[in-house]
């Protein structure tokens, strides 16, 4: 049997644990203070404690060793001081809420029943013998997440420990006081979750370690899969679980893994800001985060403009020309596919024989080495060599040729003009060099100065040659659409070619061309695969095309990946029929975890959105009651600003702090912002927004991915506005951002998606 302790006894234990924390804090402050003085003293007297003697070679070696030893001592003390600071932050967090769970576990055979308390970090007693709190990531803590009272087991590094859980208890502790305590079964429970989920939305995502569910725990503790695919319905906690997974991996492999070995692709800068507090809350450093657009930009020439995915989305949602839209969609469909990757690979193979475009190498607008000469030399090399290897040989040849040109240029008139502009120090340097050779020969001094001028003029050219800038990658890519025919020829190839050539002529890459071009450029110039990243996490993975996913795998061949997303929220569905989260596309050694329970929204909102969810996927609502979604019909669009204002006032009276007006497009968002900004304090969010604040917000749906709000207002839920099947995922995504309240406003007919839901699941005003 478990310990049947009362709330009073549990509070006594909390008090004792906080006493221990206070003692440890005092000891650490003392240690930190002494260490800080020691570091300051070391810095002040650094050179006094170093033996400096440069008279003899042996003395120089001794001096270097002395400096190195002193520097290492200083670095070690500074590192230790940093560790103390980190430990103090953890203790401070524990003081507010030391733990959130307890299990009483009897290990078999013949062990005593032991109470195990679980919190965000481990804490040992003064004697450093017994754990007062176990870190939620410790192997034994998995019992809390995975089993109800009864038979249970957990895995250690060496073996499996079996036993019996006789008690499972949850706590809500705030400022050292127990606010709630209840015993529970397998789910981390309804009462604790209801308390956590009933709160208002926050400007940053919170740690969920107290409420991790069994399926989420499988995601967090997965150590062996090279590819982990998480398909989770809206609000199922998949992003939170993956952030806890990152914290778990950093804890579990702390000797061999650090935050620099992990990378997260997030959907937009706003989302990156939203999740930035989770890992520091758990005592871990934030890992690198980037959006896929920025990742691509690093490998594409700066003078090329790249369309963002949001600009692509905006175009497809607002284009009024049906023929132009059809051409663009065909372009997106082809260039998102693996078929297009095959076309590129065939084209790259053909470039081994002919077709690679080069640039002239010039100085002062005069051609030094023509592009024809470079091409001739390149194609004179053995064509069994890979293109990057041949370019390496071309670069060596060019550098030799440039040395010859450098000598020729030295005696030209323009050089003397540049000599006269040199700094005084340059003349002095030339004078001293001349003195060492022949102090009476002044022509030698001029020769030295001329050589220096020419060397400086040629330096940037040589640097560009080493970077293979003599290859005209963009022109070579453009020629794919002018002078090369794929076999078989894809549908609509002629119009796609015309559209692409027009864009490239202005040094512009559409979003669907950005990844293929980056892939193509890497194959020509030689891409180094990224070996430093050991784990890559891709959020909103359903919005990546098969080509983008293939390129990522190509760029990170030795990296374990975690893909997470929701096929129901695939807002770029027009680009490709294939989805990286689809089971039939994942054909390598992988584990797939599906999360079907939605925790974000009230039961009423989930029951409503289930009615028109794409693909009719199973979605289970969490038992948290609220109001039914509301549909407001207006007779005239001129009434819209007043209707929105009245709805916001009503929501604010219910103490909702974060109210989002979610539009279909940026265009709609800008127009509505203009109508509302003089009546209410509203903030417009766009793709360059880097921070998320409480208040009344207006934004397009594709920027709301992964974020939640207390209340959501959809300002135009009419059939005129959401009238395509491809709009289903957009409308579903907008509705599922709401935690507590959903309001839809429509003039004329309701959109068909609302009509698919049962009339019992919403109120019509």
XYZ file of C-alpha atoms in Angstrom:
765
model
C 0.000 0.000 0.000
C 1.062 3.608 -0.571
C 1.607 6.207 2.105
C -1.800 7.686 2.904
C -0.500 11.158 3.662
C -2.806 14.100 4.219
C -2.451 17.480 2.530
C -0.983 18.794 5.800
C 1.770 16.156 5.790
C 2.472 16.814 2.113
C 2.728 20.565 2.821
C 5.200 19.808 5.657
C 7.340 17.931 3.162
C 7.168 20.835 0.680
C 8.299 23.191 3.478
C 11.240 20.917 4.351
C 12.286 20.655 0.709
C 12.200 24.458 0.393
C 14.380 24.693 3.542
C 16.894 22.379 1.867
C 16.750 24.557 -1.284
C 17.425 27.697 0.803
C 20.456 26.062 2.468
C 21.832 24.943 -0.904
C 21.246 28.445 -2.300
C 23.208 30.057 0.547
C 26.091 27.631 0.062
C 26.160 28.300 -3.671
C 26.032 32.108 -3.181
C 29.031 31.857 -0.840
C 30.892 29.668 -3.310
C 29.959 31.968 -6.215
C 31.069 35.081 -4.320
C 34.477 33.593 -3.488
C 34.857 32.323 -7.028
C 33.971 35.712 -8.499
C 36.651 37.404 -6.374
C 39.123 34.716 -7.453
C 38.282 35.334 -11.155
C 38.638 39.120 -10.779
C 41.960 38.621 -8.982
C 43.165 36.218 -11.695
C 42.268 38.710 -14.431
C 43.970 41.603 -12.621
C 47.186 39.715 -11.923
C 47.243 37.556 -15.049
C 50.640 38.739 -16.287
C 52.206 38.868 -12.834
C 51.650 35.129 -12.471
C 53.097 34.356 -15.908
C 56.816 33.774 -16.452
C 57.804 35.851 -19.501
C 61.257 35.167 -20.943
C 61.952 35.364 -24.678
C 65.755 35.217 -24.690
C 66.223 31.575 -25.694
C 64.018 29.098 -27.642
C 63.528 26.990 -24.492
C 62.480 30.116 -22.580
C 59.915 30.974 -25.285
C 58.403 27.457 -24.989
C 58.277 27.827 -21.196
C 56.597 31.243 -21.514
C 53.954 29.851 -23.899
C 53.231 26.958 -21.515
C 52.930 29.397 -18.579
C 50.440 31.625 -20.461
C 48.412 28.574 -21.546
C 48.282 27.202 -17.993
C 47.134 30.565 -16.567
C 44.481 30.987 -19.306
C 43.147 27.462 -18.739
C 42.875 28.108 -14.999
C 40.895 31.296 -15.661
C 38.606 29.559 -18.202
C 37.941 26.666 -15.831
C 36.953 29.010 -12.994
C 34.721 31.076 -15.290
C 33.027 27.881 -16.545
C 32.479 26.698 -12.961
C 31.036 30.131 -12.066
C 28.609 29.776 -15.007
C 27.559 26.313 -13.776
C 26.827 27.748 -10.316
C 24.678 30.464 -11.888
C 22.726 27.835 -13.824
C 22.221 25.777 -10.652
C 20.969 28.841 -8.751
C 18.368 29.521 -11.465
C 17.137 25.914 -11.212
C 16.875 26.123 -7.401
C 14.908 29.355 -7.723
C 12.394 27.645 -10.038
C 12.141 24.651 -7.659
C 11.440 26.960 -4.715
C 8.226 28.166 -6.364
C 7.019 24.674 -7.353
C 9.355 21.915 -6.118
C 7.470 19.068 -7.800
C 4.204 18.168 -9.493
C 3.930 14.404 -9.087
C 4.480 11.495 -6.728
C 4.442 7.749 -7.209
C 4.941 5.100 -4.540
C 6.872 2.246 -6.142
C 7.915 -1.146 -4.761
C 10.730 -2.694 -6.746
C 10.664 -6.503 -7.066
C 11.679 -8.638 -5.314
C 11.617 -7.737 -1.658
C 12.315 -3.992 -1.750
C 10.560 -1.434 0.449
C 7.836 0.828 -0.856
C 9.491 4.126 -1.801
C 7.787 7.494 -2.466
C 9.256 9.161 -5.590
C 8.606 12.874 -6.108
C 8.976 14.256 -9.659
C 9.788 17.846 -10.673
C 11.560 19.865 -13.362
C 15.024 19.059 -11.918
C 16.680 16.650 -9.480
C 17.420 17.650 -5.870
C 19.395 15.620 -3.344
C 19.494 15.957 0.433
C 22.346 17.638 2.351
C 24.294 14.392 2.611
C 23.976 13.917 -1.184
C 22.647 10.393 -0.518
C 18.906 10.434 -1.234
C 16.824 12.107 -3.939
C 14.257 14.560 -2.560
C 13.095 15.228 -6.145
C 13.726 13.258 -9.337
C 14.162 15.066 -12.652
C 11.137 14.358 -14.909
C 13.608 13.021 -17.520
C 15.185 10.424 -15.205
C 14.424 6.797 -16.218
C 12.390 6.126 -13.040
C 10.148 9.137 -13.775
C 8.747 7.420 -16.878
C 6.641 5.327 -14.437
C 4.627 8.466 -13.644
C 3.765 9.095 -17.286
C 3.259 5.552 -18.559
C 1.419 3.516 -15.894
C -1.625 3.605 -13.613
C -1.338 2.097 -10.113
C -0.466 -1.603 -10.427
C 2.248 -3.575 -12.217
C 4.840 -1.289 -13.829
C 8.413 -1.170 -15.105
C 11.030 1.261 -16.369
C 14.200 0.920 -18.431
C 17.644 1.944 -17.181
C 20.784 1.990 -19.321
C 21.584 -1.573 -18.232
C 18.302 -3.395 -17.638
C 14.569 -3.228 -16.916
C 13.297 -2.676 -13.356
C 9.862 -4.167 -12.552
C 7.629 -3.536 -9.589
C 4.310 -2.141 -8.454
C 2.934 1.399 -8.210
C 0.670 1.648 -5.161
C -0.049 5.396 -5.371
C -0.034 8.031 -8.096
C -0.565 11.595 -6.957
C -0.569 15.005 -8.627
C 0.093 18.414 -7.100
C -0.506 22.006 -8.030
C 2.096 23.960 -6.032
C 2.474 27.724 -6.367
C 4.884 29.889 -4.331
C 5.651 26.913 -2.125
C 1.994 26.266 -1.224
C -0.063 23.233 -2.293
C -3.083 24.642 -4.150
C -4.397 21.256 -5.263
C -3.660 17.579 -4.647
C -5.379 14.513 -6.082
C -4.727 10.847 -6.712
C -5.126 9.623 -10.252
C -4.983 6.751 -12.740
C -3.043 6.513 -15.982
C -3.848 9.897 -17.520
C -2.052 12.879 -16.105
C -5.017 14.083 -15.208
C -8.118 15.656 -15.963
C -8.108 17.920 -12.880
C -4.511 19.056 -13.360
C -5.014 19.521 -17.099
C -8.269 21.399 -16.602
C -6.490 23.750 -14.202
C -3.663 24.276 -16.707
C -5.856 24.551 -19.815
C -8.501 26.759 -18.247
C -6.006 29.621 -17.963
C -5.662 32.393 -20.508
C -3.326 32.065 -23.469
C 0.234 33.201 -22.875
C 2.573 35.161 -25.152
C 5.038 32.280 -24.824
C 4.508 28.529 -24.846
C 4.763 26.955 -21.394
C 6.516 23.783 -20.291
C 4.085 20.833 -20.074
C 6.185 18.493 -17.913
C 3.483 18.300 -15.233
C 0.830 17.239 -17.752
C 2.679 15.028 -20.249
C 0.387 12.276 -21.529
C 1.447 8.695 -22.271
C 1.571 9.164 -26.073
C 3.496 12.435 -25.672
C 5.934 10.624 -23.372
C 6.647 8.127 -26.174
C 7.649 11.068 -28.391
C 9.811 12.625 -25.679
C 11.749 9.475 -24.723
C 12.262 8.008 -28.185
C 16.024 7.429 -28.468
C 16.419 4.916 -31.274
C 14.417 6.016 -34.330
C 16.332 7.645 -37.162
C 13.038 9.178 -38.234
C 10.226 9.954 -35.801
C 6.965 11.060 -37.453
C 4.397 12.742 -35.208
C 0.959 13.231 -36.745
C -1.058 15.199 -34.209
C -4.443 16.894 -34.496
C -4.718 20.612 -33.744
C -4.048 21.310 -30.073
C -2.707 17.834 -29.291
C 0.486 19.188 -27.724
C 2.854 17.915 -30.426
C 5.079 21.024 -30.448
C 5.230 21.099 -26.650
C 6.094 17.386 -26.600
C 8.906 17.883 -29.123
C 10.389 20.750 -27.088
C 10.335 18.486 -24.020
C 11.935 15.835 -26.275
C 14.799 18.247 -26.973
C 15.223 18.833 -23.212
C 15.143 15.066 -22.624
C 17.804 14.344 -25.274
C 20.086 17.061 -23.860
C 19.698 15.489 -20.388
C 19.973 11.855 -21.490
C 23.059 12.361 -23.682
C 24.565 15.288 -21.779
C 28.100 13.913 -22.148
C 27.988 13.752 -25.941
C 25.216 16.126 -27.063
C 24.811 19.877 -26.614
C 22.415 22.542 -27.858
C 24.666 23.274 -30.881
C 24.048 19.731 -32.204
C 20.282 20.309 -32.519
C 18.358 22.417 -35.043
C 14.663 23.306 -35.317
C 12.938 24.474 -38.506
C 9.995 26.597 -37.351
C 7.200 27.961 -39.578
C 7.818 31.700 -39.040
C 9.692 34.181 -36.791
C 6.556 34.776 -34.689
C 6.408 31.083 -33.773
C 10.139 31.098 -32.913
C 9.482 33.916 -30.433
C 6.445 32.069 -29.031
C 8.433 28.936 -28.067
C 11.668 30.620 -26.918
C 10.989 30.234 -23.155
C 10.297 26.505 -22.991
C 13.863 25.151 -22.899
C 15.229 27.826 -20.486
C 12.259 26.990 -18.176
C 13.605 23.438 -18.115
C 17.152 24.558 -17.404
C 18.451 23.968 -20.941
C 19.981 26.419 -23.421
C 17.868 27.238 -26.484
C 18.876 25.331 -29.597
C 19.371 26.944 -33.026
C 16.115 27.820 -34.756
C 15.624 28.964 -38.304
C 12.870 29.173 -40.873
C 13.427 27.141 -44.039
C 13.528 30.308 -46.188
C 16.515 31.645 -44.197
C 18.225 28.253 -44.408
C 17.946 28.359 -48.218
C 19.013 32.009 -48.442
C 22.425 31.192 -46.969
C 23.273 29.099 -50.028
C 21.867 31.401 -52.749
C 23.589 34.450 -54.254
C 22.763 37.677 -52.399
C 21.730 39.520 -55.572
C 18.875 37.045 -56.180
C 15.475 37.897 -54.685
C 13.552 34.921 -53.270
C 9.783 34.883 -52.905
C 8.743 33.834 -49.390
C 6.247 30.974 -48.875
C 3.816 33.558 -47.474
C 4.101 35.681 -50.630
C 3.447 32.554 -52.687
C 0.407 31.781 -50.527
C -0.846 35.370 -50.806
C -0.558 35.242 -54.601
C -2.557 32.021 -54.917
C -5.276 33.296 -52.555
C -5.680 36.745 -54.131
C -4.940 36.270 -57.867
C -8.024 37.225 -59.890
C -6.715 36.003 -63.268
C -7.805 32.362 -63.573
C -5.400 31.549 -66.443
C -2.398 33.080 -64.627
C -3.313 31.211 -61.441
C -3.598 27.914 -63.320
C -0.104 28.336 -64.857
C 1.349 29.175 -61.447
C -0.292 26.172 -59.788
C 1.064 23.857 -62.488
C 4.511 25.356 -61.904
C 4.217 24.773 -58.144
C 2.931 21.244 -58.591
C 5.811 20.168 -60.829
C 8.597 21.861 -58.858
C 7.346 20.482 -55.551
C 7.630 16.921 -56.806
C 10.355 14.269 -56.804
C 9.776 13.995 -60.568
C 11.314 17.469 -60.905
C 14.310 16.368 -58.818
C 14.833 13.558 -61.357
C 14.668 16.142 -64.184
C 17.338 18.233 -62.454
C 19.548 15.189 -61.866
C 19.315 14.289 -65.588
C 20.145 17.877 -66.566
C 23.145 17.953 -64.182
C 24.428 14.707 -65.781
C 24.175 16.317 -69.239
C 26.319 19.242 -68.007
C 29.245 16.836 -67.663
C 29.409 16.891 -71.482
C 28.227 20.414 -72.363
C 26.088 23.377 -71.310
C 27.695 24.744 -68.140
C 27.681 28.580 -68.273
C 30.674 30.605 -67.102
C 31.458 34.286 -66.462
C 34.258 36.421 -67.887
C 36.964 37.314 -65.395
C 37.466 41.072 -65.716
C 39.575 43.892 -64.333
C 38.450 47.502 -64.889
C 35.836 46.262 -67.388
C 38.563 44.567 -69.459
C 38.260 40.805 -69.986
C 41.302 39.010 -68.580
C 40.049 35.450 -69.117
C 36.960 34.906 -71.275
C 34.093 32.647 -70.354
C 34.716 30.748 -73.607
C 38.303 30.001 -72.505
C 37.084 28.791 -69.109
C 34.460 26.577 -70.778
C 37.051 25.161 -73.182
C 39.409 24.317 -70.303
C 36.577 22.809 -68.188
C 35.414 20.536 -71.010
C 38.985 19.522 -71.840
C 39.155 17.782 -68.434
C 38.196 14.136 -67.909
C 34.365 14.050 -67.892
C 34.320 11.102 -65.511
C 35.263 13.598 -62.758
C 32.336 15.113 -60.831
C 31.562 18.729 -61.707
C 32.764 20.183 -58.336
C 36.086 18.285 -58.694
C 36.608 19.641 -62.211
C 35.791 23.157 -61.017
C 38.504 22.761 -58.370
C 41.015 22.056 -61.170
C 39.671 25.010 -63.193
C 40.107 27.299 -60.151
C 43.767 26.209 -59.793
C 44.346 26.905 -63.497
C 42.678 30.320 -63.231
C 44.798 31.317 -60.238
C 47.936 30.492 -62.259
C 46.625 32.511 -65.218
C 45.847 35.422 -62.897
C 49.449 35.434 -61.652
C 50.597 35.889 -65.270
C 48.063 38.713 -65.801
C 49.156 40.284 -62.523
C 52.737 40.533 -63.839
C 51.518 42.031 -67.146
C 49.329 44.642 -65.449
C 52.131 45.827 -63.142
C 53.742 48.072 -65.766
C 50.567 49.723 -67.078
C 49.810 53.426 -66.604
C 46.762 52.936 -64.382
C 48.969 51.320 -61.737
C 51.069 54.472 -61.180
C 47.862 56.492 -60.723
C 46.872 54.106 -57.931
C 50.399 54.251 -56.437
C 49.976 57.978 -55.870
C 46.885 57.233 -53.746
C 48.676 54.838 -51.398
C 49.066 55.549 -47.686
C 52.272 56.908 -46.166
C 52.871 53.554 -44.428
C 52.965 51.795 -47.830
C 55.727 54.130 -49.068
C 57.714 53.571 -45.872
C 57.344 49.794 -46.215
C 58.576 49.940 -49.835
C 61.501 52.142 -48.774
C 62.616 49.656 -46.076
C 62.302 46.707 -48.505
C 64.385 48.632 -51.037
C 67.056 49.418 -48.415
C 67.501 45.726 -47.697
C 68.151 44.976 -51.405
C 69.791 48.016 -53.061
C 69.543 51.409 -51.407
C 70.660 53.277 -54.575
C 68.141 51.721 -56.985
C 64.983 53.861 -56.698
C 63.303 52.059 -59.603
C 63.104 48.989 -57.360
C 61.054 50.988 -54.829
C 58.600 51.915 -57.581
C 58.463 48.253 -58.625
C 57.600 47.246 -55.050
C 54.794 49.842 -54.914
C 53.396 48.797 -58.316
C 53.416 45.140 -57.238
C 51.528 46.043 -54.045
C 48.855 47.969 -55.994
C 48.308 45.131 -58.496
C 48.243 42.528 -55.701
C 45.465 44.470 -53.959
C 43.478 44.861 -57.177
C 43.694 41.145 -57.916
C 43.007 39.962 -54.327
C 39.163 40.141 -54.564
C 39.268 38.436 -57.995
C 41.342 35.568 -56.596
C 38.934 35.269 -53.647
C 35.958 34.993 -56.032
C 37.774 32.370 -58.123
C 38.305 30.235 -55.003
C 34.522 30.461 -54.397
C 33.820 29.310 -57.989
C 32.169 32.657 -58.793
C 33.343 32.165 -62.412
C 30.444 29.664 -62.763
C 27.173 31.336 -63.777
C 24.827 29.033 -61.867
C 21.664 31.071 -62.452
C 22.257 31.242 -66.233
C 22.908 27.480 -66.278
C 19.622 26.872 -64.397
C 17.840 29.202 -66.839
C 19.176 27.182 -69.803
C 17.311 24.150 -68.480
C 14.137 25.923 -69.665
C 15.593 27.262 -72.949
C 17.859 24.690 -74.561
C 17.165 21.364 -72.828
C 14.184 19.043 -73.045
C 13.447 16.580 -70.241
C 12.390 13.078 -71.138
C 9.536 12.450 -70.831
C 8.396 16.071 -71.189
C 6.131 16.973 -68.206
C 2.670 18.422 -68.704
C 2.601 22.206 -69.308
C 6.421 22.287 -69.762
C 6.330 25.113 -72.344
C 4.326 27.549 -70.227
C 6.268 26.577 -67.077
C 9.527 27.251 -68.984
C 8.315 30.651 -70.180
C 7.220 31.659 -66.646
C 10.558 30.539 -65.134
C 12.748 32.274 -67.762
C 10.852 35.556 -67.254
C 11.393 35.412 -63.470
C 15.074 34.404 -63.651
C 15.777 37.185 -66.167
C 15.012 39.648 -63.351
C 17.094 37.626 -60.832
C 13.940 36.497 -59.052
C 13.192 33.000 -57.761
C 9.636 31.959 -56.979
C 9.259 29.965 -53.738
C 8.740 26.749 -55.705
C 12.055 27.386 -57.524
C 14.065 28.290 -54.405
C 14.725 24.738 -53.114
C 15.382 23.201 -56.566
C 17.793 26.043 -57.394
C 19.590 25.639 -54.035
C 19.848 21.887 -54.682
C 21.073 22.495 -58.262
C 23.687 25.027 -57.104
C 24.960 22.617 -54.459
C 25.350 19.820 -57.013
C 27.356 22.092 -59.341
C 29.590 23.864 -56.824
C 29.793 21.105 -54.220
C 27.767 21.160 -51.032
C 29.307 19.954 -47.790
C 26.781 17.867 -45.831
C 26.109 19.094 -42.311
C 27.681 16.671 -39.822
C 27.453 18.902 -36.729
C 23.646 18.619 -36.467
C 22.757 15.306 -34.815
C 19.006 15.914 -34.428
C 16.798 17.975 -36.742
C 13.216 18.889 -35.764
C 10.760 20.076 -38.429
C 7.564 21.691 -37.165
C 4.515 22.045 -39.439
C 6.102 19.315 -41.595
C 2.880 18.949 -43.588
C 3.720 22.249 -45.335
C 6.999 20.935 -46.810
C 6.961 19.609 -50.350
C 8.452 16.211 -51.255
C 11.308 18.038 -53.060
C 12.039 20.186 -49.984
C 12.010 17.133 -47.741
C 14.350 15.240 -50.126
C 16.710 18.242 -50.158
C 16.740 18.362 -46.343
C 17.616 14.648 -46.188
C 20.371 15.284 -48.741
C 21.752 18.175 -46.634
C 21.636 16.250 -43.330
C 22.477 12.645 -44.301
C 23.761 11.624 -40.854
C 21.068 13.372 -38.818
C 18.142 11.884 -36.903
C 14.916 13.693 -37.736
C 11.653 14.377 -35.966
C 8.800 15.505 -38.239
C 5.696 16.874 -36.594
C 2.547 18.340 -37.979
C -1.060 17.776 -38.921
C -2.219 16.739 -42.388
C -5.522 18.507 -41.570
C -3.603 21.817 -41.495
C -1.686 21.362 -44.772
C -2.270 24.878 -46.099
C -0.075 24.371 -49.190
C -2.111 21.403 -50.461
C -2.433 22.903 -53.960
C 1.341 22.531 -54.438
C 1.534 18.766 -54.159
C -0.656 15.711 -53.725
C 2.105 14.089 -51.668
C 2.681 14.855 -47.999
C 5.794 14.023 -45.951
C 3.554 12.997 -43.016
C 1.583 10.490 -45.064
C 2.344 6.896 -43.939
C 2.982 5.606 -47.488
C 5.697 8.239 -48.108
C 7.756 7.258 -45.087
C 9.581 4.167 -46.280
C 12.682 4.106 -44.093
C 13.275 2.754 -40.592
C 10.978 5.000 -38.602
C 8.444 5.219 -35.817
C 5.100 6.908 -36.305
C 3.101 8.292 -33.377
C -0.415 9.645 -33.839
C -1.964 12.058 -31.325
C -5.746 12.199 -31.622
C -6.786 14.064 -28.471
C -7.083 17.862 -28.657
C -6.261 19.734 -25.429
C -6.186 23.329 -26.690
C -9.833 24.042 -27.401
C -12.965 23.473 -25.332
C -15.015 20.368 -26.064
C -17.600 22.528 -27.871
C -15.038 24.026 -30.292
C -13.531 20.587 -31.040
C -16.974 19.034 -31.665
C -17.715 21.873 -34.124
C -14.402 21.630 -36.042
C -14.630 17.815 -36.219
C -17.644 18.312 -38.506
C -15.531 19.631 -41.401
C -12.002 18.431 -40.554
C -10.108 17.346 -43.707
C -9.921 13.588 -44.350
C -12.384 12.935 -41.510
C -9.546 12.075 -39.125
C -10.361 10.864 -35.592
C -10.270 13.792 -33.168
C -11.062 13.302 -29.478
C -12.023 16.383 -27.451
C -10.699 16.839 -23.941
C -13.448 17.173 -21.326
C -13.250 20.931 -20.810
C -16.601 22.622 -21.159
C -17.224 26.051 -22.675
C -19.580 27.952 -24.944
C -20.566 26.735 -28.384
C -18.919 28.586 -31.313
C -20.993 31.542 -32.440
C -21.968 32.476 -36.024
C -23.109 36.109 -36.468
C -24.946 36.968 -39.708
C -24.908 40.591 -40.860
C -27.005 42.175 -43.630
C -24.381 44.564 -44.933
C -20.553 44.504 -44.979
C -20.567 48.113 -43.656
C -21.742 46.666 -40.332
C -18.580 44.508 -40.045
C -16.332 46.966 -38.082
C -19.062 47.579 -35.473
C -19.863 43.861 -35.205
C -16.173 43.031 -34.624
C -15.825 45.850 -32.066
C -18.919 44.681 -30.133
C -17.669 41.062 -30.175
C -14.276 42.153 -28.812
C -15.898 44.174 -26.006
C -18.017 41.159 -25.061
C -14.921 38.906 -25.007
C -12.927 41.386 -22.898
C -15.754 41.399 -20.339
C -15.050 37.663 -19.957
C -11.397 38.529 -19.116
C -9.959 37.134 -22.334
C -6.590 38.808 -22.821
C -5.490 37.557 -26.256
C -8.088 37.994 -28.991
C -7.105 37.207 -32.578
C -8.927 38.355 -35.684
C -7.777 35.685 -38.137
C -8.114 36.586 -41.808
C -7.666 34.436 -44.887
C -5.002 36.692 -46.449
C -2.642 39.567 -45.607
C -4.661 41.703 -48.024
C -7.830 41.157 -45.955
C -5.834 41.673 -42.756
C -4.495 45.078 -43.934
C -7.912 46.253 -45.110
C -9.624 45.336 -41.821
C -6.799 46.839 -39.766
C -7.407 50.144 -41.564
C -11.118 50.001 -40.637
C -10.570 49.062 -36.968
C -7.390 50.842 -35.814
C -9.142 54.095 -34.890
C -11.813 52.322 -32.792
C -9.821 49.720 -30.832
C -6.157 49.220 -29.798
C -5.239 46.589 -32.394
C -1.885 45.243 -33.558
C -1.314 43.878 -37.045
C 1.013 40.857 -37.348
C 2.891 40.093 -40.588
C 5.649 37.749 -41.732
C 8.373 40.019 -40.330
C 6.787 40.131 -36.828
C 9.296 38.710 -34.359
C 7.451 38.968 -31.043
C 4.036 37.913 -29.795
C 2.211 40.226 -27.367
C -1.103 40.032 -25.550
C -3.989 42.161 -26.746
C -6.160 42.410 -29.866
C -4.274 41.027 -32.856
C -5.062 40.779 -36.540
C -3.178 38.348 -38.789
C -3.520 36.024 -41.800
C -4.224 32.380 -40.999
C -0.880 31.119 -42.323
C 0.953 33.109 -39.621
C -1.216 31.657 -36.843
C 0.188 28.121 -37.291
C 1.216 26.564 -33.975
C -0.074 29.487 -31.866
C -3.163 29.621 -29.637
C -5.385 32.496 -28.504
C -8.031 32.908 -25.792
C -10.581 33.894 -28.434
C -10.676 33.888 -32.233
C -12.854 35.993 -34.510
C -13.098 34.996 -38.187
C -14.319 38.219 -39.842
C -15.556 36.697 -43.099
C -16.829 33.120 -42.860
C -19.031 33.449 -45.960
C -19.284 31.028 -48.861
C -17.994 33.799 -51.114
C -14.733 33.991 -49.143
C -14.077 30.313 -48.313
C -15.443 28.653 -51.451
C -12.742 26.223 -52.663
C -11.992 22.750 -51.336
C -8.382 23.960 -50.899
C -9.742 26.546 -48.394
C -10.874 23.774 -46.028
C -7.497 23.432 -44.281
C -7.211 27.239 -43.977
C -10.629 27.535 -42.349
C -9.987 24.529 -40.093
C -6.621 25.973 -39.006
C -8.186 29.371 -38.211
C -10.968 27.819 -36.084
C -8.618 25.520 -34.150
C -6.451 28.410 -32.868
C -9.182 29.223 -30.305
C -8.813 27.988 -26.726
C -12.048 29.261 -25.154
C -14.158 31.178 -27.667
C -14.759 31.113 -31.447
C -16.832 33.738 -33.287
C -17.501 33.665 -37.056
C -19.068 36.611 -38.883
C -20.731 36.261 -42.278
C -22.679 38.314 -44.745
C -25.079 36.304 -46.922
C -24.471 32.531 -47.058
C -22.397 30.595 -44.539
C -19.353 28.878 -45.977
C -20.018 25.232 -46.812
C -17.618 24.021 -44.090
C -19.844 25.479 -41.339
C -22.855 23.854 -42.976
C -21.094 20.465 -42.846
C -21.000 20.743 -39.040
C -24.093 19.780 -37.070
C -26.289 22.796 -36.234
C -26.199 21.545 -32.631
C -22.478 22.375 -32.446
C -22.808 26.151 -33.006
C -25.121 29.068 -32.251
C -26.520 31.155 -35.090
C -27.298 34.783 -34.301
